[in-house]
Each structure stands twice: as C-alpha cells, then as structure tokens.
GROMACS .gro file of C-alpha atoms in nm:
model
  291
    1MET     CA    1   0.463  25.904   5.399
    2THR     CA    2   0.323  25.721   5.077
    3ALA     CA    3   0.557  25.395   5.059
    4GLY     CA    4   0.311  25.115   4.965
    5LEU     CA    5  -0.033  25.233   4.948
    6SER     CA    6  -0.156  24.959   4.742
    7PRO     CA    7  -0.498  24.985   4.856
    8LEU     CA    8  -0.513  25.327   4.684
    9GLU     CA    9  -0.425  25.191   4.337
   10ARG     CA   10  -0.742  24.978   4.326
   11VAL     CA   11  -0.997  25.283   4.371
   12GLY     CA   12  -1.029  25.571   4.134
   13GLU     CA   13  -1.288  25.800   3.984
   14GLY     CA   14  -1.461  25.498   3.820
   15GLU     CA   15  -1.839  25.371   3.871
   16ARG     CA   16  -2.008  25.581   4.106
   17GLY     CA   17  -2.267  25.455   4.370
   18VAL     CA   18  -2.518  25.573   4.624
   19LEU     CA   19  -2.236  25.713   4.892
   20ALA     CA   20  -2.061  25.865   4.582
   21ALA     CA   21  -2.362  26.072   4.519
   22THR     CA   22  -2.435  26.163   4.869
   23LEU     CA   23  -2.064  26.315   4.918
   24ASP     CA   24  -2.047  26.490   4.603
   25ARG     CA   25  -2.356  26.684   4.782
   26VAL     CA   26  -2.227  26.740   5.132
   27GLY     CA   27  -1.846  26.588   5.138
   28HIS     CA   28  -1.735  26.984   5.040
   29LEU     CA   29  -1.916  27.145   5.313
   30ALA     CA   30  -1.684  27.118   5.577
   31THR     CA   31  -1.318  27.246   5.639
   32THR     CA   32  -1.211  26.845   5.580
   33GLN     CA   33  -1.320  26.769   5.249
   34VAL     CA   34  -1.457  26.407   5.248
   35ARG     CA   35  -1.501  26.218   4.870
   36HIS     CA   36  -1.556  25.899   4.741
   37GLY     CA   37  -1.273  25.769   4.577
   38LEU     CA   38  -0.927  25.921   4.487
   39PRO     CA   39  -0.866  26.198   4.251
   40ALA     CA   40  -0.740  26.046   3.922
   41ASP     CA   41  -0.427  26.242   3.922
   42THR     CA   42  -0.218  26.363   4.189
   43SER     CA   43   0.108  26.366   4.053
   44GLY     CA   44   0.274  26.688   4.117
   45SER     CA   45   0.097  26.807   4.433
   46SER     CA   46   0.284  26.818   4.740
   47GLU     CA   47  -0.005  26.683   4.926
   48GLU     CA   48  -0.032  26.289   5.005
   49TRP     CA   49  -0.295  26.040   5.025
   50ILE     CA   50  -0.233  25.745   5.277
   51SER     CA   51  -0.424  25.491   5.340
   52CYS     CA   52  -0.532  25.397   5.706
   53ALA     CA   53  -0.418  25.050   5.674
   54ASP     CA   54  -0.107  25.171   5.535
   55LEU     CA   55  -0.054  25.369   5.800
   56LEU     CA   56  -0.202  25.124   6.093
   57GLY     CA   57   0.067  24.833   5.979
   58ASP     CA   58   0.375  25.055   5.986
   59PRO     CA   59   0.348  25.253   6.292
   60GLY     CA   60   0.690  25.419   6.203
   61MET     CA   61   0.467  25.643   5.947
   62PHE     CA   62   0.325  25.763   6.284
   63ASP     CA   63   0.690  25.880   6.395
   64ARG     CA   64   0.754  26.068   6.073
   65TRP     CA   65   0.448  26.220   6.093
   66ARG     CA   66   0.520  26.357   6.433
   67LYS     CA   67   0.852  26.453   6.337
   68ARG     CA   68   0.707  26.660   6.042
   69LEU     CA   69   0.451  26.788   6.267
   70ALA     CA   70   0.701  26.907   6.543
   71ASP     CA   71   0.927  27.083   6.263
   72TRP     CA   72   0.606  27.277   6.137
   73LEU     CA   73   0.532  27.348   6.502
   74SER     CA   74   0.873  27.471   6.567
   75GLU     CA   75   0.919  27.703   6.292
   76ARG     CA   76   0.575  27.890   6.423
   77HIS     CA   77   0.668  27.905   6.769
   78ASP     CA   78   1.072  27.919   6.776
   79ALA     CA   79   1.072  27.642   7.071
   80GLU     CA   80   1.132  27.274   7.097
   81ILE     CA   81   0.809  27.120   7.081
   82PRO     CA   82   0.663  26.895   7.350
   83GLU     CA   83   0.604  26.511   7.234
   84ARG     CA   84   0.283  26.487   7.401
   85THR     CA   85   0.158  26.792   7.184
   86THR     CA   86   0.243  26.625   6.886
   87SER     CA   87   0.140  26.272   7.017
   88GLY     CA   88  -0.207  26.445   7.107
   89TYR     CA   89  -0.254  26.637   6.777
   90ILE     CA   90  -0.209  26.345   6.553
   91MET     CA   91  -0.388  26.104   6.780
   92SER     CA   92  -0.718  26.331   6.767
   93TRP     CA   93  -0.639  26.419   6.351
   94TYR     CA   94  -0.617  26.002   6.305
   95LEU     CA   95  -0.950  25.962   6.499
   96GLN     CA   96  -1.147  26.229   6.316
   97VAL     CA   97  -1.098  26.048   5.989
   98PRO     CA   98  -1.333  25.769   6.029
   99GLY     CA   99  -1.532  25.953   6.286
  100PHE     CA  100  -1.648  26.237   6.076
  101LEU     CA  101  -1.676  25.984   5.732
  102GLY     CA  102  -1.931  25.813   5.922
  103GLY     CA  103  -2.078  26.106   6.114
  104LEU     CA  104  -2.129  26.288   5.784
  105LEU     CA  105  -2.284  26.006   5.611
  106PHE     CA  106  -2.504  25.907   5.878
  107HIS     CA  107  -2.635  26.253   5.946
  108ALA     CA  108  -2.686  26.347   5.562
  109SER     CA  109  -2.845  26.031   5.405
  110ARG     CA  110  -2.892  25.758   5.737
  111ARG     CA  111  -2.631  25.532   5.591
  112VAL     CA  112  -2.323  25.406   5.749
  113PRO     CA  113  -2.013  25.336   5.539
  114SER     CA  114  -1.767  25.063   5.585
  115LEU     CA  115  -1.491  25.203   5.809
  116ARG     CA  116  -1.218  24.947   5.754
  117PRO     CA  117  -0.850  25.093   5.746
  118ALA     CA  118  -0.868  24.931   5.407
  119ASP     CA  119  -1.160  25.112   5.281
  120ILE     CA  120  -1.051  25.449   5.402
  121ALA     CA  121  -0.765  25.704   5.315
  122PHE     CA  122  -0.700  26.057   5.407
  123ARG     CA  123  -0.471  26.332   5.222
  124LEU     CA  124  -0.201  26.556   5.414
  125SER     CA  125  -0.173  26.950   5.350
  126GLY     CA  126   0.137  27.009   5.196
  127ASP     CA  127   0.185  27.247   5.442
  128ARG     CA  128   0.026  27.219   5.804
  129PRO     CA  129   0.039  26.789   5.802
  130HIS     CA  130  -0.289  26.764   5.878
  131PRO     CA  131  -0.572  26.592   5.720
  132ASN     CA  132  -0.770  26.801   5.500
  133ALA     CA  133  -0.932  26.564   5.303
  134VAL     CA  134  -1.058  26.215   5.366
  135ALA     CA  135  -1.174  25.952   5.094
  136LEU     CA  136  -1.404  25.648   5.122
  137LEU     CA  137  -1.320  25.344   4.904
  138SER     CA  138  -1.604  25.144   4.979
  139ASP     CA  139  -1.939  25.111   4.823
  140ASP     CA  140  -2.102  24.869   5.068
  141PHE     CA  141  -2.329  25.074   5.355
  142CYS     CA  142  -2.585  25.010   5.609
  143CYS     CA  143  -2.903  25.173   5.603
  144LEU     CA  144  -3.292  25.150   5.718
  145PRO     CA  145  -3.565  24.935   5.594
  146ASP     CA  146  -3.705  25.233   5.417
  147ASP     CA  147  -3.424  25.357   5.230
  148PRO     CA  148  -3.488  25.367   4.874
  149GLU     CA  149  -3.141  25.202   4.776
  150SER     CA  150  -3.195  24.915   5.063
  151HIS     CA  151  -3.238  24.680   4.726
  152ARG     CA  152  -2.884  24.706   4.643
  153PRO     CA  153  -2.619  24.423   4.672
  154GLU     CA  154  -2.405  24.649   4.880
  155ALA     CA  155  -2.658  24.730   5.126
  156THR     CA  156  -2.752  24.601   5.464
  157THR     CA  157  -3.078  24.729   5.646
  158VAL     CA  158  -3.090  24.693   6.024
  159ALA     CA  159  -3.416  24.778   6.226
  160ASP     CA  160  -3.429  25.129   6.321
  161GLU     CA  161  -3.205  25.453   6.369
  162ARG     CA  162  -3.128  25.308   6.701
  163ALA     CA  163  -2.986  25.000   6.528
  164LEU     CA  164  -2.803  25.225   6.247
  165ALA     CA  165  -2.608  25.462   6.528
  166ALA     CA  166  -2.481  25.121   6.712
  167MET     CA  167  -2.372  25.023   6.381
  168PHE     CA  168  -2.170  25.296   6.344
  169ARG     CA  169  -2.026  25.288   6.702
  170ALA     CA  170  -1.919  24.955   6.661
  171ARG     CA  171  -1.751  25.016   6.307
  172PHE     CA  172  -1.581  25.367   6.447
  173THR     CA  173  -1.448  25.132   6.747
  174ALA     CA  174  -1.330  24.846   6.557
  175HIS     CA  175  -1.121  25.097   6.367
  176ALA     CA  176  -1.020  25.294   6.690
  177ALA     CA  177  -0.910  24.932   6.828
  178LYS     CA  178  -0.662  24.921   6.590
  179PHE     CA  179  -0.539  25.290   6.597
  180VAL     CA  180  -0.483  25.226   6.998
  181THR     CA  181  -0.277  24.889   6.903
  182ALA     CA  182  -0.066  25.079   6.642
  183PHE     CA  183  -0.018  25.400   6.794
  184GLY     CA  184  -0.011  25.346   7.167
  185PRO     CA  185   0.335  25.197   7.189
  186GLY     CA  186   0.499  25.494   7.051
  187THR     CA  187   0.390  25.724   7.273
  188ARG     CA  188   0.349  25.802   7.656
  189PHE     CA  189  -0.087  25.794   7.664
  190GLY     CA  190  -0.207  25.502   7.797
  191LYS     CA  191  -0.487  25.279   7.710
  192ARG     CA  192  -0.756  25.547   7.870
  193MET     CA  193  -0.623  25.845   7.701
  194LEU     CA  194  -0.621  25.688   7.359
  195TRP     CA  195  -1.010  25.542   7.421
  196ALA     CA  196  -1.103  25.880   7.545
  197ALA     CA  197  -0.983  26.053   7.235
  198ALA     CA  198  -1.163  25.789   7.043
  199THR     CA  199  -1.478  25.873   7.249
  200ASP     CA  200  -1.403  26.247   7.166
  201ALA     CA  201  -1.390  26.172   6.806
  202LEU     CA  202  -1.731  25.975   6.792
  203ASP     CA  203  -1.893  26.249   7.005
  204SER     CA  204  -1.740  26.514   6.786
  205SER     CA  205  -1.872  26.324   6.450
  206GLY     CA  206  -2.226  26.425   6.462
  207TRP     CA  207  -2.198  26.727   6.567
  208LEU     CA  208  -1.953  26.856   6.334
  209ALA     CA  209  -2.153  26.706   6.044
  210GLY     CA  210  -2.453  26.891   6.189
  211ARG     CA  211  -2.322  27.210   6.203
  212ALA     CA  212  -2.149  27.166   5.844
  213CYS     CA  213  -2.502  27.106   5.683
  214GLY     CA  214  -2.640  27.375   5.844
  215ASP     CA  215  -2.865  27.219   6.116
  216GLU     CA  216  -2.597  27.205   6.414
  217GLY     CA  217  -2.902  27.082   6.686
  218ALA     CA  218  -2.986  26.790   6.440
  219GLY     CA  219  -2.580  26.712   6.471
  220VAL     CA  220  -2.636  26.694   6.853
  221ALA     CA  221  -2.893  26.494   6.859
  222ASP     CA  222  -2.716  26.253   6.633
  223SER     CA  223  -2.404  26.245   6.876
  224ALA     CA  224  -2.666  26.146   7.163
  225LEU     CA  225  -2.766  25.826   6.945
  226PHE     CA  226  -2.388  25.735   6.900
  227LEU     CA  227  -2.318  25.821   7.272
  228PRO     CA  228  -2.644  25.764   7.447
  229THR     CA  229  -2.426  25.574   7.752
  230ALA     CA  230  -2.061  25.519   7.867
  231GLU     CA  231  -2.024  25.213   7.674
  232ALA     CA  232  -1.657  25.085   7.722
  233PRO     CA  233  -1.411  25.076   7.604
  234LEU     CA  234  -1.548  25.416   7.534
  235THR     CA  235  -1.497  25.662   7.821
  236SER     CA  236  -1.823  25.878   7.857
  237ALA     CA  237  -2.165  25.941   7.686
  238SER     CA  238  -2.196  26.244   7.499
  239THR     CA  239  -2.064  26.561   7.655
  240LEU     CA  240  -2.266  26.790   7.426
  241ARG     CA  241  -2.441  27.091   7.604
  242ALA     CA  242  -2.606  27.412   7.528
  243VAL     CA  243  -2.492  27.717   7.664
  244THR     CA  244  -2.786  27.997   7.674
  245GLY     CA  245  -2.682  28.375   7.662
  246ASP     CA  246  -2.872  28.677   7.820
  247ASP     CA  247  -3.009  28.704   7.492
  248GLY     CA  248  -3.178  28.396   7.482
  249ASN     CA  249  -2.962  28.225   7.209
  250ALA     CA  250  -2.818  27.915   7.259
  251LEU     CA  251  -2.447  27.770   7.180
  252TRP     CA  252  -2.311  27.422   7.178
  253THR     CA  253  -2.013  27.318   7.350
  254ARG     CA  254  -1.846  26.982   7.473
  255ARG     CA  255  -1.634  26.891   7.770
  256ARG     CA  256  -1.360  26.652   7.625
  257GLU     CA  257  -1.247  26.349   7.745
  258SER     CA  258  -0.888  26.346   7.616
  259CYS     CA  259  -0.629  26.643   7.544
  260CYS     CA  260  -0.450  26.755   7.278
  261PHE     CA  261  -0.177  26.935   7.476
  262HIS     CA  262  -0.218  27.227   7.259
  263PHE     CA  263  -0.143  27.439   7.599
  264ALA     CA  264   0.178  27.279   7.610
  265LEU     CA  265   0.298  27.542   7.312
  266PRO     CA  266   0.455  27.905   7.420
  267GLU     CA  267   0.183  28.161   7.483
  268GLN     CA  268  -0.079  27.892   7.431
  269ARG     CA  269  -0.395  27.825   7.682
  270ALA     CA  270  -0.616  27.540   7.694
  271CYS     CA  271  -0.868  27.481   7.426
  272THR     CA  272  -1.224  27.582   7.482
  273THR     CA  273  -1.362  27.207   7.518
  274CYS     CA  274  -1.029  27.095   7.757
  275PRO     CA  275  -1.094  26.898   8.043
  276ARG     CA  276  -0.840  27.112   8.242
  277ILE     CA  277  -1.062  27.423   8.240
  278THR     CA  278  -1.434  27.456   8.454
  279GLU     CA  279  -1.737  27.466   8.287
  280ASP     CA  280  -1.790  27.807   8.420
  281GLU     CA  281  -1.488  27.912   8.234
  282ARG     CA  282  -1.624  27.717   7.925
  283SER     CA  283  -1.927  27.860   7.924
  284ALA     CA  284  -1.792  28.200   7.893
  285ARG     CA  285  -1.574  28.135   7.638
  286VAL     CA  286  -1.810  27.986   7.435
  287LEU     CA  287  -2.036  28.327   7.492
  288GLU     CA  288  -1.770  28.537   7.438
  289ARG     CA  289  -1.680  28.365   7.122
  290GLY     CA  290  -2.042  28.374   7.007
  291ARG     CA  291  -2.104  28.722   7.010
   0.00000   0.00000   0.00000
C-alpha cells in the first residue's frame, strides 16, 4: 500500500512554519494525531504513511485496504465480513482525514490549511488498519484579517469567520469530490451515500476538534458555521443537537447522513448516530452513556 509515495519524500522535519506550531500544540490531543510533515525516520515501523494523492490516483489501493480490514474483522468476529461494512468503514475513515485536519486548525487557530490530496498523508496502524495519524505537508493557509501571521507569503486573508468557514467547506468538498470519483466505482454505494459520508465528516470535524481541545460547545458552533444549510453536493445542514437529562446536563449527539454498516457484523447493533435508529433511542443511548 505504500508504493510510489513521492509526495511524502519532499516534506520532512525541515523548517517549521505557523501551522506546524499550532499542530505541535494541539495535534496530539485527539485519538487521531495530527502533525506537520512526516517523521524523519519511519524505518522498521509496522505502520505505513500513505499519500492521499497516491491513494486517489490508484483506486486499487482501496481494494487492498478493504481486504486487509476484512481479514482483521474476520479474525475478531470469526465470520465472513460483508463488503458493505468494509467499504462503509473506509469511506468514513478516509473522509475524516481531511475533515479533522481542517476542523482542528480552524478551531484551534482560525486558519484553514491546504486540503489538496498532494498536501495530506495519513498513517495506517499496524494492527487495526485505520488512520491513527494525519500529516499536513503544506504551509499555505487562509486566515482572518486580524491574524498576527496574515502578512506571511503563505497566508491568504478572507473577510470574516463565515468566509473562512466557507473556504474550509470548499476545500474539503473539492477533496471529497476526488474521493467520490476514485472510491465510488469500486463499491455498491451510490453518489448520494458517498456525499452523505462527506457531510458527516465535515459536520463531525468541528465537534471532534472542540471535544479534543476541551470546549465541545465551541466545536459544535464551528460545525454550524461549516454546514449552516444543505448546500449541494453535501446532503444536509449540521445535525448536531443537545440531549438534556433529568439532571439538567446537556450532552451532544448527531444523526449521521450515511451508514458505516457496523450493525452488519455478528452480534453488533447500529451506532448511536446511525440514521437507522429513532431519535428517542438515540437520546436514550446518549444519556445512558453519559451517566
């Protein structure tokens, strides 16, 4: 899966810029690490760094990734794994790579990085084959006029927060469009499902970034900026909502637009955010989990 990783060879631990400093500060806070550049030495590691550009340019790599995931799941469930489940997992995992990268930098610094496939790489875990780290390979960013680094040659200013959120949405959507084109023909998913998954990744990006940085409510507000309305090809406005228990404490949840088909695994049920469950069941599960 690591054949032809030429974009990874050009960016390492060299000169570190504005975005690198932000990621040094917050990139380790979430389960998926986000960093600037690649480690100087990955030799001897069972974990693989993959260029998004290489992966989208060779859709056969998705087939090999699905096979590896199917083998991993089969060992744990002692069953044949449905193709829709491996495709659903990988669809969601991949789209979270540019989504969480952009959401984290927007939340932590009000900056939007380049989200071109050539400017992003991710690392697959040596065990469960999911992205456990993301690397930004570019210093370019968009920011607000009062950003103290707006004078830099790699900076592009936009008018206000709504314009900055629109820039993130546009850059993410451009990346997602390349994913839909590359990944779609190898699955039974239609374009509506693929764009629903992209909507989920964008909506979750602010929420997860806020949670990682210790201000979940602010992250939810960011997601509302990213998806104020259903703007095609994305399929909905933000679906994040608060669930309040008897004690008055509010917990956040959302209804997914797409499905990862986790429920198709043996003895598994639909996820809490799954569109297949009712809002009443979703609320009950969120409150039970929050106790």
